[in-house]
mmCIF file of C-alpha atoms and ligand atoms in Angstrom:
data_model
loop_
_atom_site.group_PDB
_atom_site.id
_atom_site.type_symbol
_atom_site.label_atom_id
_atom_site.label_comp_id
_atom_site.label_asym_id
_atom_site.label_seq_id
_atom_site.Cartn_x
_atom_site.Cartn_y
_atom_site.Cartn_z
ATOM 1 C CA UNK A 1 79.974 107.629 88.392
ATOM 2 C CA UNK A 2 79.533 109.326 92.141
ATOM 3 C CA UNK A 3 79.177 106.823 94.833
ATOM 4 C CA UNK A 4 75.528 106.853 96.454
ATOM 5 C CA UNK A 5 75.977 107.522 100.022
ATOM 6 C CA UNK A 6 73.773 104.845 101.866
ATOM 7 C CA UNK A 7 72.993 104.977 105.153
ATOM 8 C CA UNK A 8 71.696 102.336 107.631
ATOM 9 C CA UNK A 9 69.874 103.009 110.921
ATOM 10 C CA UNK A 10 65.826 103.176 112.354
ATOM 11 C CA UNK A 11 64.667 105.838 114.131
ATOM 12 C CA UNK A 12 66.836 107.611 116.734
ATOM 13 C CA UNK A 13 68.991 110.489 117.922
ATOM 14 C CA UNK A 14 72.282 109.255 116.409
ATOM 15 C CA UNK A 15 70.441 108.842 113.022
ATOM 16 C CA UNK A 16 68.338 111.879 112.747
ATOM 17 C CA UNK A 17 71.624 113.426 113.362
ATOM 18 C CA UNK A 18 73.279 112.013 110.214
ATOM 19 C CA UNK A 19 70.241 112.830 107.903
ATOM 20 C CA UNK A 20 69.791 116.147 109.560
ATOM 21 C CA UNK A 21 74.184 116.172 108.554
ATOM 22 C CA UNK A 22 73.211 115.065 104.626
ATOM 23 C CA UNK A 23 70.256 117.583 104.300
ATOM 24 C CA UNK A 24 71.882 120.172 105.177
ATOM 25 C CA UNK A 25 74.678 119.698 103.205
ATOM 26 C CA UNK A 26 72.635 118.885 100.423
ATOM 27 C CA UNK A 27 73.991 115.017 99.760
ATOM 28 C CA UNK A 28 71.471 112.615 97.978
ATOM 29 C CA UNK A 29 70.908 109.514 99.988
ATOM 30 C CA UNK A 30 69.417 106.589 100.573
ATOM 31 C CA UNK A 31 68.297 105.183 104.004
ATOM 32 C CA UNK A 32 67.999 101.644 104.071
ATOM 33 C CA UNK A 33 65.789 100.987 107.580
ATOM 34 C CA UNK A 34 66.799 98.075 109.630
ATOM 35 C CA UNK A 35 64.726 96.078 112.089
ATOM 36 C CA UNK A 36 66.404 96.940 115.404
ATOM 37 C CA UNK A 37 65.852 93.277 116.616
ATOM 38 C CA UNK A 38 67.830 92.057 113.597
ATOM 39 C CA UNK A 39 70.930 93.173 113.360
ATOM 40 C CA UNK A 40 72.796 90.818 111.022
ATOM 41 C CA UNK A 41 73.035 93.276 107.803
ATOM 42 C CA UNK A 42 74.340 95.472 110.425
ATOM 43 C CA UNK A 43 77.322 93.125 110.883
ATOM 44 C CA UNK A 44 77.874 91.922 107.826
ATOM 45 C CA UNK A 45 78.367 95.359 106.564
ATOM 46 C CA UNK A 46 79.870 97.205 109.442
ATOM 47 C CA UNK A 47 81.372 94.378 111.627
ATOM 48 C CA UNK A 48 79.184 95.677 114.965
ATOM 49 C CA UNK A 49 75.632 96.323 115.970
ATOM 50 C CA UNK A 50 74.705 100.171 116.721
ATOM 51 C CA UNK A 51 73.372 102.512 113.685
ATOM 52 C CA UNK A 52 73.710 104.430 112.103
ATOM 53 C CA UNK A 53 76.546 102.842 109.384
ATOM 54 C CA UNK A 54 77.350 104.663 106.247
ATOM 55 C CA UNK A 55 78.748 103.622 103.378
ATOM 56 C CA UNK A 56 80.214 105.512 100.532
ATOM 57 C CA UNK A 57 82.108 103.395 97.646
ATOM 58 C CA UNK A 58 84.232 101.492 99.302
ATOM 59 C CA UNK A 59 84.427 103.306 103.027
ATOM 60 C CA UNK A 60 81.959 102.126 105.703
ATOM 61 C CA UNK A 61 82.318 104.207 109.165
ATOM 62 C CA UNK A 62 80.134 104.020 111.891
ATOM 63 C CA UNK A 63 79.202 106.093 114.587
ATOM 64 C CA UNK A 64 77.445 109.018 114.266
ATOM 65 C CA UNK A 65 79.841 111.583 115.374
ATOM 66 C CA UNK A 66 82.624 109.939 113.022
ATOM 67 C CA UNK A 67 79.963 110.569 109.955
ATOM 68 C CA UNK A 68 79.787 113.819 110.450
ATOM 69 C CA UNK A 69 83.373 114.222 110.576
ATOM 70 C CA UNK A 70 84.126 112.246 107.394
ATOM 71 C CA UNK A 71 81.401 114.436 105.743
ATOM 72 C CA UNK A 72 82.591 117.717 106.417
ATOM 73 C CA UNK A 73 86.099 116.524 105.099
ATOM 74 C CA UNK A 74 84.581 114.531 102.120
ATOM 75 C CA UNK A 75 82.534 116.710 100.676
ATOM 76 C CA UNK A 76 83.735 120.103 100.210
ATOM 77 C CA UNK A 77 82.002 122.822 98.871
ATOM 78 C CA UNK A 78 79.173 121.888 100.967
ATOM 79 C CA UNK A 79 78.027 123.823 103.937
ATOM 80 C CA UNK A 80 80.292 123.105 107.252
ATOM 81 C CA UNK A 81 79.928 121.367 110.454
ATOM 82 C CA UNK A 82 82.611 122.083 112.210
ATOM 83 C CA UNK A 83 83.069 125.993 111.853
ATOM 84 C CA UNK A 84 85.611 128.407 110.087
ATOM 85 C CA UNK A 85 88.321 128.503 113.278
ATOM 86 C CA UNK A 86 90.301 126.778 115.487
ATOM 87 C CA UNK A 87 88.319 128.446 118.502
ATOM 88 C CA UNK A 88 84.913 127.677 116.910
ATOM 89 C CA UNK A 89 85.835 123.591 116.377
ATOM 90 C CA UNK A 90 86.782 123.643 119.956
ATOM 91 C CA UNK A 91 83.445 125.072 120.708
ATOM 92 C CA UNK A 92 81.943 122.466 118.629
ATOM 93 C CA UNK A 93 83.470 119.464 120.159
ATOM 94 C CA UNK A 94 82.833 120.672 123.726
ATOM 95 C CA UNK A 95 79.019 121.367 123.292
ATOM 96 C CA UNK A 96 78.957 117.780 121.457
ATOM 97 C CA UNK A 97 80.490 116.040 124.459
ATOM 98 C CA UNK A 98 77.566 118.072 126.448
ATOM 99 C CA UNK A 99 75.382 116.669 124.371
ATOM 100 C CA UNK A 100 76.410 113.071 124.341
ATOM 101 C CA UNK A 101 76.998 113.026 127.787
ATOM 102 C CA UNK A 102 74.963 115.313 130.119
ATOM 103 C CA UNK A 103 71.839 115.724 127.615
ATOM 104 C CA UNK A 104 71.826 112.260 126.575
ATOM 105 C CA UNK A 105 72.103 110.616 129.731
ATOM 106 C CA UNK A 106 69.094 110.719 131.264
ATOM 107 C CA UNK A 107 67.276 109.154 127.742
ATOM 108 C CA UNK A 108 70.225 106.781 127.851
ATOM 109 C CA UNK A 109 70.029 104.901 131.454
ATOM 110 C CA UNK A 110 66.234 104.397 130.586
ATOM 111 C CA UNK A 111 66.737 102.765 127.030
ATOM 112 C CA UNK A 112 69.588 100.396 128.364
ATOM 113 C CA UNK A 113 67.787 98.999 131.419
ATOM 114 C CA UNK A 114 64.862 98.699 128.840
ATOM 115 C CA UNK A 115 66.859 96.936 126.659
ATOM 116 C CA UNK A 116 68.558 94.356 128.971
ATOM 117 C CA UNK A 117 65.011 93.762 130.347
ATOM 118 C CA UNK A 118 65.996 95.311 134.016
ATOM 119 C CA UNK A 119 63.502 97.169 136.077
ATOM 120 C CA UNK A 120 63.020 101.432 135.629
ATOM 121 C CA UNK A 121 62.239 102.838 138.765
ATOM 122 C CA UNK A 122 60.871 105.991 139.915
ATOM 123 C CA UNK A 123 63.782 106.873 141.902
ATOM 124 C CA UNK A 124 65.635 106.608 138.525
ATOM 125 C CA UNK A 125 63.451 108.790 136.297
ATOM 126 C CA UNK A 126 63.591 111.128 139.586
ATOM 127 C CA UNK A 127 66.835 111.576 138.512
ATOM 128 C CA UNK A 128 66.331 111.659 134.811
ATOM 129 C CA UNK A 129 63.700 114.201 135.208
ATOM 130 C CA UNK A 130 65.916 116.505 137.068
ATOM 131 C CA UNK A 131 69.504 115.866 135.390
ATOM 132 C CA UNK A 132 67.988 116.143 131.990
ATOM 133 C CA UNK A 133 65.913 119.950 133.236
ATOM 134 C CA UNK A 134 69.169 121.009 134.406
ATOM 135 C CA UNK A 135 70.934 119.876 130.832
ATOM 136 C CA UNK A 136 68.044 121.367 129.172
ATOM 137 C CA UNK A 137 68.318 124.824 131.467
ATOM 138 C CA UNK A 138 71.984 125.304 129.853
ATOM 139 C CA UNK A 139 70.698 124.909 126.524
ATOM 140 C CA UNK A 140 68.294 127.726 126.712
ATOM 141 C CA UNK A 141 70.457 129.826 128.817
ATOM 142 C CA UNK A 142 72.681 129.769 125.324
ATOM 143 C CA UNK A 143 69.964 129.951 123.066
ATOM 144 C CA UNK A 144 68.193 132.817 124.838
ATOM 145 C CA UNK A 145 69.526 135.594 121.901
ATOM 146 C CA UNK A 146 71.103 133.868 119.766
ATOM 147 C CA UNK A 147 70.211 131.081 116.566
ATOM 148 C CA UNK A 148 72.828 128.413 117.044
ATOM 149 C CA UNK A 149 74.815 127.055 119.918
ATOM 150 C CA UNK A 150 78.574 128.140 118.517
ATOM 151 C CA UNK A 151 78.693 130.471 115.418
ATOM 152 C CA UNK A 152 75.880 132.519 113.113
ATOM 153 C CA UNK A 153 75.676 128.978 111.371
ATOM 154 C CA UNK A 154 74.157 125.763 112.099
ATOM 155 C CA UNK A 155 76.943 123.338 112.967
ATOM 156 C CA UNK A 156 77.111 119.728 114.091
ATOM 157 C CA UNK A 157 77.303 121.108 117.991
ATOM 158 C CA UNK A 158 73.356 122.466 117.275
ATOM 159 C CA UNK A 159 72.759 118.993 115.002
ATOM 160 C CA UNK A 160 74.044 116.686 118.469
ATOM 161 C CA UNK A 161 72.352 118.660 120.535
ATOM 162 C CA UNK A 162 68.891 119.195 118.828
ATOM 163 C CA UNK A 163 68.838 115.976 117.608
ATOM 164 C CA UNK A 164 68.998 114.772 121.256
ATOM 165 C CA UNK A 165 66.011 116.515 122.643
ATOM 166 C CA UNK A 166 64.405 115.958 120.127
ATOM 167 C CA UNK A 167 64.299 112.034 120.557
ATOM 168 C CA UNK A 168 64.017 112.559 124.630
ATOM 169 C CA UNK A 169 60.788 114.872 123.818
ATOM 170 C CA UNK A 170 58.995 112.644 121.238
ATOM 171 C CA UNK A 171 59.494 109.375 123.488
ATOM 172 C CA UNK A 172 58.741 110.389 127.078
ATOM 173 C CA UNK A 173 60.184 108.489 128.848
ATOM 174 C CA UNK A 174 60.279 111.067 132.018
ATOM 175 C CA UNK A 175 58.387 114.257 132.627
ATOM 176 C CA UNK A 176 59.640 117.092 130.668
ATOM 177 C CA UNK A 177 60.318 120.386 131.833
ATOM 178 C CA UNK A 178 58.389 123.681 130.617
ATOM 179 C CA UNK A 179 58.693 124.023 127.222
ATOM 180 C CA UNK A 180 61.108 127.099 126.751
ATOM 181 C CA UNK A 181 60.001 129.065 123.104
ATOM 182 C CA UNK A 182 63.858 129.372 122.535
ATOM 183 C CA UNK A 183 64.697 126.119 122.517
ATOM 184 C CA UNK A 184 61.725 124.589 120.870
ATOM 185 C CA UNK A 185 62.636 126.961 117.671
ATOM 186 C CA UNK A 186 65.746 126.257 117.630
ATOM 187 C CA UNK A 187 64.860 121.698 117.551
ATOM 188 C CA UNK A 188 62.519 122.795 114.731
ATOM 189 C CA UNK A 189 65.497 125.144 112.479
ATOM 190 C CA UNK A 190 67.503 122.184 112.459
ATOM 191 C CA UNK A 191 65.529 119.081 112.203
ATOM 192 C CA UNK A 192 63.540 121.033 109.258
ATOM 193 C CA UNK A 193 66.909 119.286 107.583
ATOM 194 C CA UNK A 194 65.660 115.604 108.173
ATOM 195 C CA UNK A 195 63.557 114.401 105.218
ATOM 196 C CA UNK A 196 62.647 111.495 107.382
ATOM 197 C CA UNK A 197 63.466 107.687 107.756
HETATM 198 N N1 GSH B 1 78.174 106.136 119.345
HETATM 199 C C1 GSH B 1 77.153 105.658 118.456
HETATM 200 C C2 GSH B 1 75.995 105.169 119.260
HETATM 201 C C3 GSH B 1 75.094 104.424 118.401
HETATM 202 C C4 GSH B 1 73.896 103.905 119.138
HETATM 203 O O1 GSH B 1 73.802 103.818 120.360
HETATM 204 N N2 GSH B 1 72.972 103.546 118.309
HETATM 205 C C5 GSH B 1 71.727 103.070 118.796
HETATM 206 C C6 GSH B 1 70.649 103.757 118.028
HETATM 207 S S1 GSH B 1 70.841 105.532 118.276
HETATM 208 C C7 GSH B 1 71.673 101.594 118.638
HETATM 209 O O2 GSH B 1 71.806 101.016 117.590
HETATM 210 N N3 GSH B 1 71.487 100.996 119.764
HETATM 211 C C8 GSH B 1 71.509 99.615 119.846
HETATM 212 C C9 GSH B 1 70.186 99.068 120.219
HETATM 213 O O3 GSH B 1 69.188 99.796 120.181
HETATM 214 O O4 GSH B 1 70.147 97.884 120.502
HETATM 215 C C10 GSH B 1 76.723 106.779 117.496
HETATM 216 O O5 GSH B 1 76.734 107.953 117.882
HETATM 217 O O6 GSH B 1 76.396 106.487 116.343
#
């Protein structure tokens, strides 16, 4: 019998990331939704706190960035994540460290204060605002004629990416630049993937 890939998370980036990952590639699934407050399935199963965790027969990996990896080289046959070349995986992981970093930063320094119960100040979503328009501004200066961020494919540079803004759009947490047409088209091509939590 095939192993069930399971996956445990709630609703975020990092996990619309991995579903967006499964649906495209056409895996069956299920999602098993945690209560973020309660995280001791989490560490029973995985040994640490953050989602998402998959598991798939006997391997459990988390982080989101590691899932897609181990998909792409555990399920062949299924569409790819990482591109047909050298040049284009390089490309890949670059935009992804753009993403995580740069793009994700802004969303980032909010949610942890927010977590650890410290204060959110304007000067700080000053600088959200503004680092996370110029992030944005790079984005759309790639997507301006062209689908996807590296090849003529979606890959998991356009899934980390996407993903991202996303999450930043739907929660608010700072004012949002202009929406730019190219961009917004290209969130919706790839989270049409995620079938939800
Ligand atoms: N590097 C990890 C980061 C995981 C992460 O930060 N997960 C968030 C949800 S996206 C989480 O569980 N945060 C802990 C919390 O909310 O307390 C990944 O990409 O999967």
């Amino acid at each position: 019998m095939v192993n069930k890939v399971v996956v445990y998370g709630f609703e975020t980036s990092n996990n619309m990331k991995v579903r967006v990952a499964l649906g495209f590639k056409g895996i069956d699934y299920e999602f098993r939704s945690i209560e973020p407050r309660d995280r001791a399935d989490l560490v029973r199963v995985s040994g640490q706190n953050l989602t998402p965790v998959l598991v798939h027969g006997g391997c459990v990996l988390f982080d989101s960035a590691a899932i897609l990896r181990y998909l792409d080289a555990n399920f062949p046959g299924t569409p790819k994540l990482f591109g047909d070349s050298h040049r284009q995986q390089w490309e890949i992981e670059d935009w992804e460290l753009f993403a995580r970093t740069e793009l994700a930063a802004p969303m980032m320094d909010v949610v942890h204060r927010r977590v650890y119960g410290e204060a959110v100040d304007a000067d700080l979503l000053a600088r959200a605002e503004n680092n996370y328009a110029a992030a944005t501004g790079k984005l759309a200066a790639q997507l301006a004629d062209r689908r996807w961020l590296v090849s003529d494919a979606m890959t998991a540079a356009d899934i980390t990416a996407a993903a991202t803004v996303f999450r930043i759009r739907a929660a608010k947490f700072f004012a949002l630049p202009a929406v730019d047409a190219a961009l917004s088209g290209w969130v919706e091509r790839v989270i049409r993937y995620d079938r939800g939590a």
